[in-house]
mmCIF file of C-alpha atoms and ligand atoms in Angstrom:
data_model
loop_
_atom_site.group_PDB
_atom_site.id
_atom_site.type_symbol
_atom_site.label_atom_id
_atom_site.label_comp_id
_atom_site.label_asym_id
_atom_site.label_seq_id
_atom_site.Cartn_x
_atom_site.Cartn_y
_atom_site.Cartn_z
ATOM 1 C CA MET A 1 24.203 -0.683 11.599
ATOM 2 C CA GLY A 2 25.684 2.815 11.215
ATOM 3 C CA VAL A 3 27.593 4.336 14.073
ATOM 4 C CA ILE A 4 26.886 8.045 14.536
ATOM 5 C CA ASN A 5 29.515 10.166 16.242
ATOM 6 C CA ALA A 6 26.695 11.682 18.308
ATOM 7 C CA LYS A 7 26.736 13.696 21.518
ATOM 8 C CA PRO A 8 27.516 12.808 24.238
ATOM 9 C CA PHE A 9 28.883 9.559 22.732
ATOM 10 C CA ASP A 10 28.436 7.219 19.774
ATOM 11 C CA PHE A 11 24.955 6.020 18.821
ATOM 12 C CA ALA A 12 24.685 2.750 16.869
ATOM 13 C CA LEU A 13 21.726 3.266 14.552
ATOM 14 C CA ASP A 14 20.089 0.003 13.457
ATOM 15 C CA PRO A 15 17.820 0.755 10.477
ATOM 16 C CA ALA A 16 15.918 -2.498 11.077
ATOM 17 C CA LYS A 17 14.814 -1.280 14.500
ATOM 18 C CA ALA A 18 14.544 2.482 13.937
ATOM 19 C CA ALA A 19 11.928 5.027 12.961
ATOM 20 C CA LEU A 20 11.871 8.768 12.432
ATOM 21 C CA ILE A 21 9.259 10.685 14.400
ATOM 22 C CA VAL A 22 8.483 14.114 12.966
ATOM 23 C CA ILE A 23 6.685 16.150 15.578
ATOM 24 C CA ASP A 24 3.928 18.647 14.749
ATOM 25 C CA MET A 25 5.207 20.295 11.562
ATOM 26 C CA GLN A 26 1.758 21.860 11.251
ATOM 27 C CA ARG A 27 0.617 24.948 9.371
ATOM 28 C CA ASP A 28 -0.699 26.653 12.506
ATOM 29 C CA PHE A 29 2.715 26.476 14.198
ATOM 30 C CA ILE A 30 4.862 27.305 11.176
ATOM 31 C CA GLU A 31 3.049 29.447 8.627
ATOM 32 C CA PRO A 32 2.667 33.215 8.928
ATOM 33 C CA GLY A 33 -0.844 34.189 10.003
ATOM 34 C CA GLY A 34 -1.408 31.015 12.019
ATOM 35 C CA PHE A 35 -1.951 30.233 15.709
ATOM 36 C CA GLY A 36 1.773 30.349 16.556
ATOM 37 C CA GLU A 37 2.155 33.840 15.171
ATOM 38 C CA SER A 38 -1.068 34.970 16.884
ATOM 39 C CA LEU A 39 0.614 34.131 20.188
ATOM 40 C CA GLY A 40 3.367 36.636 19.343
ATOM 41 C CA ASN A 41 5.953 34.131 18.105
ATOM 42 C CA ASP A 42 8.422 34.606 15.247
ATOM 43 C CA VAL A 43 7.359 31.682 13.076
ATOM 44 C CA ALA A 44 10.184 32.305 10.588
ATOM 45 C CA ARG A 45 12.499 30.536 13.036
ATOM 46 C CA LEU A 46 10.471 27.354 12.603
ATOM 47 C CA GLY A 47 10.042 27.784 8.866
ATOM 48 C CA ALA A 48 13.811 27.882 8.460
ATOM 49 C CA ILE A 49 14.243 24.199 9.370
ATOM 50 C CA VAL A 50 11.750 22.894 6.798
ATOM 51 C CA PRO A 51 14.377 22.027 4.137
ATOM 52 C CA THR A 52 16.487 20.207 6.731
ATOM 53 C CA VAL A 53 13.532 18.225 8.042
ATOM 54 C CA GLY A 54 12.722 17.406 4.417
ATOM 55 C CA ARG A 55 16.244 16.086 3.873
ATOM 56 C CA LEU A 56 15.992 13.918 6.982
ATOM 57 C CA ILE A 57 12.632 12.500 5.899
ATOM 58 C CA ALA A 58 14.046 11.806 2.429
ATOM 59 C CA GLY A 59 16.964 9.924 4.000
ATOM 60 C CA PHE A 60 14.602 7.668 5.959
ATOM 61 C CA ARG A 61 12.371 7.082 2.947
ATOM 62 C CA GLU A 62 15.395 6.232 0.791
ATOM 63 C CA ALA A 63 16.578 3.726 3.433
ATOM 64 C CA ARG A 64 13.031 2.337 3.732
ATOM 65 C CA VAL A 65 12.999 3.063 7.452
ATOM 66 C CA PRO A 66 9.565 4.131 8.788
ATOM 67 C CA VAL A 67 8.638 7.800 9.037
ATOM 68 C CA ILE A 68 5.922 8.597 11.575
ATOM 69 C CA HIS A 69 4.344 12.049 11.762
ATOM 70 C CA THR A 70 2.457 13.597 14.656
ATOM 71 C CA LYS A 71 -0.139 16.350 14.785
ATOM 72 C CA GLU A 72 -1.227 18.143 17.942
ATOM 73 C CA CYS A 73 -4.996 18.342 17.635
ATOM 74 C CA HIS A 74 -8.320 17.841 19.342
ATOM 75 C CA ARG A 75 -11.791 16.519 18.602
ATOM 76 C CA PRO A 76 -14.274 19.130 17.314
ATOM 77 C CA ASP A 77 -16.258 18.892 20.578
ATOM 78 C CA LEU A 78 -13.039 19.513 22.578
ATOM 79 C CA SER A 79 -13.794 16.487 24.769
ATOM 80 C CA ASP A 80 -10.061 15.651 24.686
ATOM 81 C CA CYS A 81 -8.916 19.193 25.502
ATOM 82 C CA PRO A 82 -8.917 19.775 29.237
ATOM 83 C CA PRO A 83 -9.931 23.260 30.361
ATOM 84 C CA ALA A 84 -6.516 23.503 32.037
ATOM 85 C CA LYS A 85 -4.990 23.440 28.543
ATOM 86 C CA ARG A 86 -7.566 25.534 26.681
ATOM 87 C CA GLU A 87 -7.946 28.265 29.264
ATOM 88 C CA ARG A 88 -4.268 28.794 30.025
ATOM 89 C CA GLY A 89 -3.104 32.400 29.793
ATOM 90 C CA ASN A 90 -4.893 35.175 27.943
ATOM 91 C CA PRO A 91 -4.315 34.612 24.218
ATOM 92 C CA GLY A 92 -6.320 36.423 21.552
ATOM 93 C CA ALA A 93 -7.526 33.048 20.290
ATOM 94 C CA ARG A 94 -7.793 29.683 21.997
ATOM 95 C CA ILE A 95 -7.794 26.054 20.865
ATOM 96 C CA GLY A 96 -11.118 25.425 19.108
ATOM 97 C CA ASP A 97 -11.724 29.086 18.232
ATOM 98 C CA ALA A 98 -11.957 30.236 14.626
ATOM 99 C CA GLY A 99 -8.500 31.163 13.368
ATOM 100 C CA ALA A 100 -7.085 32.273 10.030
ATOM 101 C CA MET A 101 -6.826 28.633 8.907
ATOM 102 C CA GLY A 102 -9.976 27.165 10.421
ATOM 103 C CA ARG A 103 -10.667 26.143 14.013
ATOM 104 C CA ILE A 104 -7.393 26.191 15.914
ATOM 105 C CA LEU A 105 -5.806 22.755 16.511
ATOM 106 C CA ILE A 106 -8.981 20.873 15.656
ATOM 107 C CA ALA A 107 -8.583 17.627 13.698
ATOM 108 C CA GLY A 108 -9.362 18.050 10.018
ATOM 109 C CA GLU A 109 -9.022 21.842 9.935
ATOM 110 C CA PRO A 110 -6.603 23.333 7.356
ATOM 111 C CA GLY A 111 -4.307 24.911 9.951
ATOM 112 C CA THR A 112 -3.938 21.599 11.751
ATOM 113 C CA GLU A 113 -2.524 19.882 8.678
ATOM 114 C CA ILE A 114 1.155 19.159 8.214
ATOM 115 C CA ILE A 115 2.751 21.716 5.886
ATOM 116 C CA ASP A 116 2.675 20.767 2.211
ATOM 117 C CA GLU A 117 6.479 20.552 1.910
ATOM 118 C CA LEU A 118 6.599 17.740 4.513
ATOM 119 C CA ALA A 119 3.304 16.023 3.755
ATOM 120 C CA PRO A 120 3.169 12.346 4.759
ATOM 121 C CA THR A 121 2.981 9.796 1.951
ATOM 122 C CA ALA A 122 -0.143 7.674 1.674
ATOM 123 C CA THR A 123 1.518 4.828 3.595
ATOM 124 C CA GLU A 124 3.133 6.808 6.423
ATOM 125 C CA ILE A 125 1.543 6.757 9.861
ATOM 126 C CA VAL A 126 0.183 9.997 11.305
ATOM 127 C CA ILE A 127 -0.473 10.084 15.040
ATOM 128 C CA GLU A 128 -3.054 12.620 16.190
ATOM 129 C CA LYS A 129 -2.176 13.592 19.732
ATOM 130 C CA PRO A 130 -4.142 15.735 22.193
ATOM 131 C CA GLY A 131 -1.178 16.280 24.479
ATOM 132 C CA LYS A 132 2.375 17.442 24.182
ATOM 133 C CA GLY A 133 3.783 13.938 24.353
ATOM 134 C CA ALA A 134 2.972 11.614 21.439
ATOM 135 C CA PHE A 135 2.516 8.582 23.712
ATOM 136 C CA TYR A 136 -0.260 10.137 25.810
ATOM 137 C CA ALA A 137 -3.763 9.040 24.690
ATOM 138 C CA THR A 138 -2.554 7.738 21.306
ATOM 139 C CA GLU A 139 -1.838 4.431 19.589
ATOM 140 C CA LEU A 140 1.908 5.129 19.257
ATOM 141 C CA THR A 141 3.042 2.363 21.634
ATOM 142 C CA GLU A 142 1.064 -0.260 19.703
ATOM 143 C CA VAL A 143 2.380 1.038 16.366
ATOM 144 C CA LEU A 144 6.018 0.847 17.491
ATOM 145 C CA GLU A 145 5.568 -2.605 19.019
ATOM 146 C CA ARG A 146 3.923 -3.901 15.847
ATOM 147 C CA LEU A 147 6.823 -2.579 13.755
ATOM 148 C CA GLY A 148 9.481 -3.903 16.158
ATOM 149 C CA ILE A 149 10.985 -0.475 16.680
ATOM 150 C CA THR A 150 13.317 0.239 19.593
ATOM 151 C CA GLN A 151 15.221 3.322 18.369
ATOM 152 C CA LEU A 152 13.617 6.674 17.619
ATOM 153 C CA VAL A 153 15.139 9.619 15.791
ATOM 154 C CA PHE A 154 13.295 12.877 16.411
ATOM 155 C CA ALA A 155 12.701 16.050 14.413
ATOM 156 C CA GLY A 156 10.070 18.762 14.500
ATOM 157 C CA VAL A 157 8.694 21.494 16.713
ATOM 158 C CA THR A 158 8.903 22.824 19.242
ATOM 159 C CA THR A 159 12.120 21.504 20.713
ATOM 160 C CA GLU A 160 11.376 22.132 24.365
ATOM 161 C CA VAL A 161 7.650 21.385 24.308
ATOM 162 C CA CYS A 162 6.289 18.544 22.167
ATOM 163 C CA VAL A 163 9.639 17.184 20.969
ATOM 164 C CA GLN A 164 11.241 17.047 24.389
ATOM 165 C CA THR A 165 8.091 15.741 26.085
ATOM 166 C CA THR A 166 7.823 12.888 23.592
ATOM 167 C CA MET A 167 11.522 12.055 23.902
ATOM 168 C CA ARG A 168 11.180 11.818 27.665
ATOM 169 C CA GLU A 169 8.076 9.645 27.356
ATOM 170 C CA ALA A 170 9.971 7.387 24.925
ATOM 171 C CA ASN A 171 13.036 7.205 27.157
ATOM 172 C CA ASP A 172 10.874 6.139 30.098
ATOM 173 C CA ARG A 173 9.373 3.403 27.925
ATOM 174 C CA GLY A 174 12.797 1.970 27.083
ATOM 175 C CA TYR A 175 13.413 3.429 23.621
ATOM 176 C CA GLU A 176 16.809 4.775 22.580
ATOM 177 C CA VAL A 177 16.170 8.313 21.382
ATOM 178 C CA LEU A 178 18.243 10.693 19.287
ATOM 179 C CA LEU A 179 17.344 14.255 18.330
ATOM 180 C CA ALA A 180 18.418 15.655 14.959
ATOM 181 C CA GLU A 181 19.576 18.977 16.327
ATOM 182 C CA ASP A 182 19.298 20.996 13.097
ATOM 183 C CA ALA A 183 15.885 19.499 12.251
ATOM 184 C CA THR A 184 14.168 20.845 15.343
ATOM 185 C CA GLU A 185 13.427 24.407 16.422
ATOM 186 C CA SER A 186 11.855 26.562 19.067
ATOM 187 C CA TYR A 187 10.351 30.032 19.048
ATOM 188 C CA PHE A 188 12.928 30.698 21.797
ATOM 189 C CA PRO A 189 16.573 30.006 20.828
ATOM 190 C CA GLN A 190 17.668 29.772 24.442
ATOM 191 C CA PHE A 191 15.070 27.052 25.119
ATOM 192 C CA LYS A 192 16.300 24.998 22.160
ATOM 193 C CA ALA A 193 19.903 25.290 23.316
ATOM 194 C CA ALA A 194 18.985 24.330 26.881
ATOM 195 C CA THR A 195 16.935 21.359 25.685
ATOM 196 C CA LEU A 196 19.801 19.955 23.628
ATOM 197 C CA GLU A 197 22.036 20.234 26.692
ATOM 198 C CA MET A 198 19.431 18.642 28.971
ATOM 199 C CA ILE A 199 18.840 15.684 26.693
ATOM 200 C CA ARG A 200 22.483 14.661 26.453
ATOM 201 C CA ALA A 201 23.612 15.715 29.952
ATOM 202 C CA GLN A 202 24.716 13.190 32.586
ATOM 203 C CA GLY A 203 25.732 10.557 30.043
ATOM 204 C CA ALA A 204 22.685 10.870 27.741
ATOM 205 C CA ILE A 205 20.167 10.924 30.568
ATOM 206 C CA VAL A 206 17.364 11.311 28.019
ATOM 207 C CA GLY A 207 19.189 10.541 24.783
ATOM 208 C CA TRP A 208 21.584 11.641 22.072
ATOM 209 C CA THR A 209 21.866 14.506 19.591
ATOM 210 C CA ALA A 210 23.464 14.560 16.139
ATOM 211 C CA THR A 211 23.125 16.462 12.884
ATOM 212 C CA THR A 212 20.846 15.537 10.002
ATOM 213 C CA ASP A 213 23.882 14.828 7.807
ATOM 214 C CA GLN A 214 25.250 12.378 10.382
ATOM 215 C CA VAL A 215 21.929 10.532 10.617
ATOM 216 C CA VAL A 216 21.448 10.337 6.847
ATOM 217 C CA GLU A 217 25.029 9.121 6.382
ATOM 218 C CA ALA A 218 24.480 6.379 8.985
ATOM 219 C CA LEU A 219 21.285 5.291 7.238
ATOM 220 C CA ARG A 220 23.223 4.881 4.007
ATOM 221 C CA GLY A 221 25.638 2.618 5.889
HETATM 222 C C1 C5J B 1 3.333 23.624 21.469
HETATM 223 C C2 C5J B 1 4.342 21.879 20.192
HETATM 224 N N1 C5J B 1 4.439 24.374 21.506
HETATM 225 N N2 C5J B 1 4.149 21.149 19.095
HETATM 226 N N3 C5J B 1 3.254 22.549 20.675
HETATM 227 O O1 C5J B 1 2.368 23.930 22.124
HETATM 228 O O2 C5J B 1 5.423 21.968 20.715
#
């Protein structure tokens, strides 16, 4: 058990009951020329956290604590992509359309893959999720129950969308959740800052935040 001097108060990390969830570190969100950039976003902001996320993953692997990855993606026939999601706004390209790295956010397409630098190992679990939250329409609950996990550390993108949604889903399901604040990023700095505040407000109403160094140190005991 390693006690992290987290915000808004200490978090006792139990490696026997913890997992790292790395949200959507996918080529189409992070690499230049992908879907994220086509929506007008500065993807360099997201690319900048890759080494930190890598350090966090390495810390969990070294401690032999599970690392679970997620990918936001849909079936090729889009049967799991509601029109309300696909037809939102007026982007140049939509989910399922041909993009620079294959069909956008479709399972199996190159742009949907996790970036090479953070690729899952052969034994790590990858959850394919059609929604923003990783619990919706996935096997994540069963995976966590099977592994006896009650604490979740989060990293990935984007802070206020898929990361925050999944943290809230997890909190509602009774998990203790902590966000590694330097291993997550948003296209909008003000949204990241607000999300960190929201998560830990009112006595950790959603959960805790701490730095990658603090989490890795706690894992080492
Ligand atoms: C978004 C995500 N931003 N992974 N996806 O649509 O946060």
